[in-house]
mmCIF file of C-alpha atoms in Angstrom:
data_model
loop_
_atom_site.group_PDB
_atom_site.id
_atom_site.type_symbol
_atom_site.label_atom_id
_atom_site.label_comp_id
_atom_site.label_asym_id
_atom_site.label_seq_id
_atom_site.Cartn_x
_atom_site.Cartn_y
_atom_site.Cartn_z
ATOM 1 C CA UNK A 18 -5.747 89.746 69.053
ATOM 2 C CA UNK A 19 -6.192 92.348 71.758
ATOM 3 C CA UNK A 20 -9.367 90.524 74.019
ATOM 4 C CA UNK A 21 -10.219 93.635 75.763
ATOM 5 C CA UNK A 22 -11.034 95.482 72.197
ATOM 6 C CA UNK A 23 -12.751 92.091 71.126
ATOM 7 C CA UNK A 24 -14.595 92.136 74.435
ATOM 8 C CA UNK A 25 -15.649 95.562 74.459
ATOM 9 C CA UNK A 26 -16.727 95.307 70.369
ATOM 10 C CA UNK A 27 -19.348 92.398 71.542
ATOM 11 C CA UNK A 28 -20.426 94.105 74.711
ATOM 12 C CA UNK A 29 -22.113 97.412 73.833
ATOM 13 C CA UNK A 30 -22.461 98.273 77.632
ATOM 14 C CA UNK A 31 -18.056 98.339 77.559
ATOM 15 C CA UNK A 32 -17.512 100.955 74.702
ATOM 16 C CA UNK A 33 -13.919 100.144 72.161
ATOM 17 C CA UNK A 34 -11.240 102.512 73.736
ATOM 18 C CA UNK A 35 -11.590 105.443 72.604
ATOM 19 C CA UNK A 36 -8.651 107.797 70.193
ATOM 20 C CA UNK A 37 -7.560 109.507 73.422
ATOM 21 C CA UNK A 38 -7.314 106.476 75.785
ATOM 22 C CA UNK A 39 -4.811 105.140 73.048
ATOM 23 C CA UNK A 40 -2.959 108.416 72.951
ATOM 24 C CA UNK A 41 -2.635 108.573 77.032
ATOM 25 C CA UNK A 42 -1.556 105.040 76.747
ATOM 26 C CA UNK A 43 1.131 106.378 74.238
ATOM 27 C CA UNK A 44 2.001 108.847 76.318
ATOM 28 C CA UNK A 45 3.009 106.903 79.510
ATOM 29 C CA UNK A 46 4.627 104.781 77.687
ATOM 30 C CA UNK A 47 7.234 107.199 76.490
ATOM 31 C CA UNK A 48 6.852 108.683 80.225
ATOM 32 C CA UNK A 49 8.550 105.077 81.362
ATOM 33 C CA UNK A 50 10.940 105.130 78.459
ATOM 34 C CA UNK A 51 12.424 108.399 79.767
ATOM 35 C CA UNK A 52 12.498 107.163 83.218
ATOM 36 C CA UNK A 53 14.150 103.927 81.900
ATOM 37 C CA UNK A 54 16.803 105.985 79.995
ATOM 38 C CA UNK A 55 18.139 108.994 82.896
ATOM 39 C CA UNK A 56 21.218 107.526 82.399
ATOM 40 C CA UNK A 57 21.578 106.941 78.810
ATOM 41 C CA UNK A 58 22.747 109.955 76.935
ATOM 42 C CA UNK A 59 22.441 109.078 73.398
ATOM 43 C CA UNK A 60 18.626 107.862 73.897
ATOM 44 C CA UNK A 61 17.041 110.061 76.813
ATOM 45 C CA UNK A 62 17.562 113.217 74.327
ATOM 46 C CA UNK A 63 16.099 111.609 71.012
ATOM 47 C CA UNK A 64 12.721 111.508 73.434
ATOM 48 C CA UNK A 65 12.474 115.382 73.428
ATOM 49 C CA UNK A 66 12.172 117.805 70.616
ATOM 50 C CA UNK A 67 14.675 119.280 68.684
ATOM 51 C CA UNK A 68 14.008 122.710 70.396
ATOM 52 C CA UNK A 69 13.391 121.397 73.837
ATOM 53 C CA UNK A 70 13.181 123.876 77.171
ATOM 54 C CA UNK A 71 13.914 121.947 80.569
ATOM 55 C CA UNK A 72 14.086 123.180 83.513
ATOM 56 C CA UNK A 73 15.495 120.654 86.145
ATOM 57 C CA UNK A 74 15.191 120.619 90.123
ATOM 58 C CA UNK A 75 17.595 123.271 90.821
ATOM 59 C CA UNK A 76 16.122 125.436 88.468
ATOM 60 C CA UNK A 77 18.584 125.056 85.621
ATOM 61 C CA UNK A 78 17.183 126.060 82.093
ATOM 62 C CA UNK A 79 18.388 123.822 79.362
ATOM 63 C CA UNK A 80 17.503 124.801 75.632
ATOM 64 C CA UNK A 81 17.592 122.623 72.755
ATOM 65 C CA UNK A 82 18.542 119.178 72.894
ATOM 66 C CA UNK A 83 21.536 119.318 72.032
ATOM 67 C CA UNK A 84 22.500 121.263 75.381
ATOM 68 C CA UNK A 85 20.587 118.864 77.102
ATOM 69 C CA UNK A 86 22.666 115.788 76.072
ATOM 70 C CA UNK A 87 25.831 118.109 77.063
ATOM 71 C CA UNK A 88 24.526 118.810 80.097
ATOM 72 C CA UNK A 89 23.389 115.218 80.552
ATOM 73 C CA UNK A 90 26.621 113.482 79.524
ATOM 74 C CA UNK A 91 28.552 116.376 82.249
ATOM 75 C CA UNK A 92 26.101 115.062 85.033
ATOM 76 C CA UNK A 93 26.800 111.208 84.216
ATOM 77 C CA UNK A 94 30.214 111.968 84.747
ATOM 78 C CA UNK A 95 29.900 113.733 88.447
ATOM 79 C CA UNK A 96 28.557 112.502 91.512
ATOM 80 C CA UNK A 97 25.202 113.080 90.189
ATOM 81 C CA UNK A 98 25.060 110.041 88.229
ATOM 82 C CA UNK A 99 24.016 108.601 91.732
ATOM 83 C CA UNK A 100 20.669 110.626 91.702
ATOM 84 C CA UNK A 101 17.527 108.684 90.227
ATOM 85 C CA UNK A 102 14.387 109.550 89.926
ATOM 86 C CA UNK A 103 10.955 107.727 89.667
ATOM 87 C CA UNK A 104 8.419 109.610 88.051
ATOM 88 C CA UNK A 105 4.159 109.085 88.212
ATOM 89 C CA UNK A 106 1.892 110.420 85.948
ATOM 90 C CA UNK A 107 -1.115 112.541 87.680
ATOM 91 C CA UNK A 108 -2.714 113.638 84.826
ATOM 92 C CA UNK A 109 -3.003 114.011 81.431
ATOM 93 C CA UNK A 110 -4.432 117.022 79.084
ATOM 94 C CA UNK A 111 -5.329 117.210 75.752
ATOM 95 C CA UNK A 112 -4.667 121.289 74.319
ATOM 96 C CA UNK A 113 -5.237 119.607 70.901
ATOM 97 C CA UNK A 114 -4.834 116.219 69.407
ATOM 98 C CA UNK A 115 -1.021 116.590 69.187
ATOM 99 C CA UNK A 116 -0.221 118.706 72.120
ATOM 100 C CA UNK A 117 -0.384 117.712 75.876
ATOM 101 C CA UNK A 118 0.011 118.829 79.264
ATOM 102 C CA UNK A 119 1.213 115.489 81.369
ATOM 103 C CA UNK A 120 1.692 116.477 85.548
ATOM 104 C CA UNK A 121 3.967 114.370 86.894
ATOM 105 C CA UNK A 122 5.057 113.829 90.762
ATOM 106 C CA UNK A 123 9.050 112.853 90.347
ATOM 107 C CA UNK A 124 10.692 110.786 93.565
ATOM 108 C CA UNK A 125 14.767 111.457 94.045
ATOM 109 C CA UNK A 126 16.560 109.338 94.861
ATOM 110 C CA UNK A 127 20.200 110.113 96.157
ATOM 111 C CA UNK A 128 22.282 107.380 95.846
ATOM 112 C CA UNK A 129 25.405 109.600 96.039
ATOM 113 C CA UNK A 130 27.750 107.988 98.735
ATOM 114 C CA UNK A 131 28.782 110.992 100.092
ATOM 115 C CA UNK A 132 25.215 111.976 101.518
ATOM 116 C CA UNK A 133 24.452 108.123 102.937
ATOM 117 C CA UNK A 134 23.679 108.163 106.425
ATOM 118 C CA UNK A 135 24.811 111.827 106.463
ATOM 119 C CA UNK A 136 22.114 114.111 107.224
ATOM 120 C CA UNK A 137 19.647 115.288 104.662
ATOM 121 C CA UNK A 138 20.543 115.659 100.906
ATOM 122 C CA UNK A 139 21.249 118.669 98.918
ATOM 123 C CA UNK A 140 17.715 117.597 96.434
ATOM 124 C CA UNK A 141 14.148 117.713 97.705
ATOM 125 C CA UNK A 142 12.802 114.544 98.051
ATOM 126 C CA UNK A 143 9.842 115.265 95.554
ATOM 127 C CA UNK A 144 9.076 117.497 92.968
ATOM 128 C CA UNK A 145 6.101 118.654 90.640
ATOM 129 C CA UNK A 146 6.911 118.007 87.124
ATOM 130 C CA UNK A 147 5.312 118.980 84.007
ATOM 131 C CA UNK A 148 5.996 117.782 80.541
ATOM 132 C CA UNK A 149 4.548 119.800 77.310
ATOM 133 C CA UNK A 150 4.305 116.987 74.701
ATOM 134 C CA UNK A 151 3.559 117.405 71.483
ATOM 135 C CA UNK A 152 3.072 115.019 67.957
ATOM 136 C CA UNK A 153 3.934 115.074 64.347
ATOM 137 C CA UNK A 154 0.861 113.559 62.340
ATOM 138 C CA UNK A 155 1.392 110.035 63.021
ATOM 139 C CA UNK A 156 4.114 110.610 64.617
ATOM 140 C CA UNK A 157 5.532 109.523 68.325
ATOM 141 C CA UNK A 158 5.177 111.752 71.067
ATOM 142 C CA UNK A 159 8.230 114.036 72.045
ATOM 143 C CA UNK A 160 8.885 115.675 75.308
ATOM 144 C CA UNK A 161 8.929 119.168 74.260
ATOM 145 C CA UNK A 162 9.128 121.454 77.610
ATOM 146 C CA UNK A 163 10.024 119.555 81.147
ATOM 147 C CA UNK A 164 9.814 121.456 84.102
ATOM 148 C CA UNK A 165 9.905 120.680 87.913
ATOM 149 C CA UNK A 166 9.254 122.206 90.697
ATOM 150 C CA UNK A 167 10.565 120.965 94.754
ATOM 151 C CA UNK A 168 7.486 119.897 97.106
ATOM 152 C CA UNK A 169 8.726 121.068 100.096
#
C-alpha cells in the first residue's frame, strides 16, 4: 500500500496527490528512461512518437522516428558514442491533459578520447532542452518534439 496516499487520506490538512502530480511523476519517469537509454537504439526511439521532430545540439533536425533511430544507430557507431548527457527537469506544463511542455537543462559529457586533456570540446557544456509530450487516453507519455538549445 502506498503510506503517503494512506497518510494523506487520514490527514485532511495533507490533501491525496492530485491527477497532475501523478502525471508529472509519469512524466519524469519516462524523462530518466530516455536518459537511461542514449545508447540503446532499438528502445530510446519507441519513447518518441511516430512523427517525432528533434532537433539536437548542433542544430540537426530529425523527423520521424524512424530517421531518428538511423541517425542514432550512425552516431553509436562514431566517436560520438563517447558523448553523454544528463538531463534535469525544470519544469513541467500542462497545454491540456495529454499534452506537455517539460524544460529541461541537459549536461554533456564528452567522453571522446580524442578531446581528453585537449583543450575545450567541440559541444557546449549545457544546453536548454525542451520536450513536447503528448498522451493517448490511457496511454504512456511519448516524447513528441525535443529540442535544445547551447547555454553559452
Amino acid at each position: 500500500m502506498d503510506t503517503t496516499n494512506a497518510m494523506n487520506a487520514t490527514d485532511p490538512a495533507r490533501p491525496a496527490l492530485s491527477a497532475q502530480d501523478t502525471e508529472e511523476r509519469r512524466i519524469r519517469e519516462l524523462v530518466a528512461r530516455s536518459q537511461e537509454a542514449q545508447t540503446d537504439p532499438e528502445v530510446l526511439p519507441a519513447l518518441h512518437t511516430s512523427d517525432l521532430v528533434l532537433i539536437n545540439l548542433a542544430g540537426r533536425r530529425v523527423f520521424g522516428r524512424e530517421a531518428f533511430e538511423s541517425a542514432m544507430t550512425a552516431a553509436l557507431a562514431s566517436p560520438l558514442k563517447d558523448v553523454r548527457t544528463t538531463l534535469e527537469v525544470d519544469d513541467i506544463r500542462f497545454v491540456r491533459p495529454d499534452v506537455a511542455i517539460v524544460s529541461l537543462t541537459k549536461t554533456v559529457h564528452d567522453e571522446r578520447p580524442d578531446t581528453q586533456g585537449q583543450g575545450p570540446s567541440d559541444f557546449p557544456a549545457r544546453g536548454a532542452m525542451t520536450y513536447v509530450m503528448t498522451r493517448d487516453e490511457g496511454a504512456d507519455w511519448h516524447i513528441a518534439l525535443a529540442q535544445t538549445t547551447p547555454i553559452a
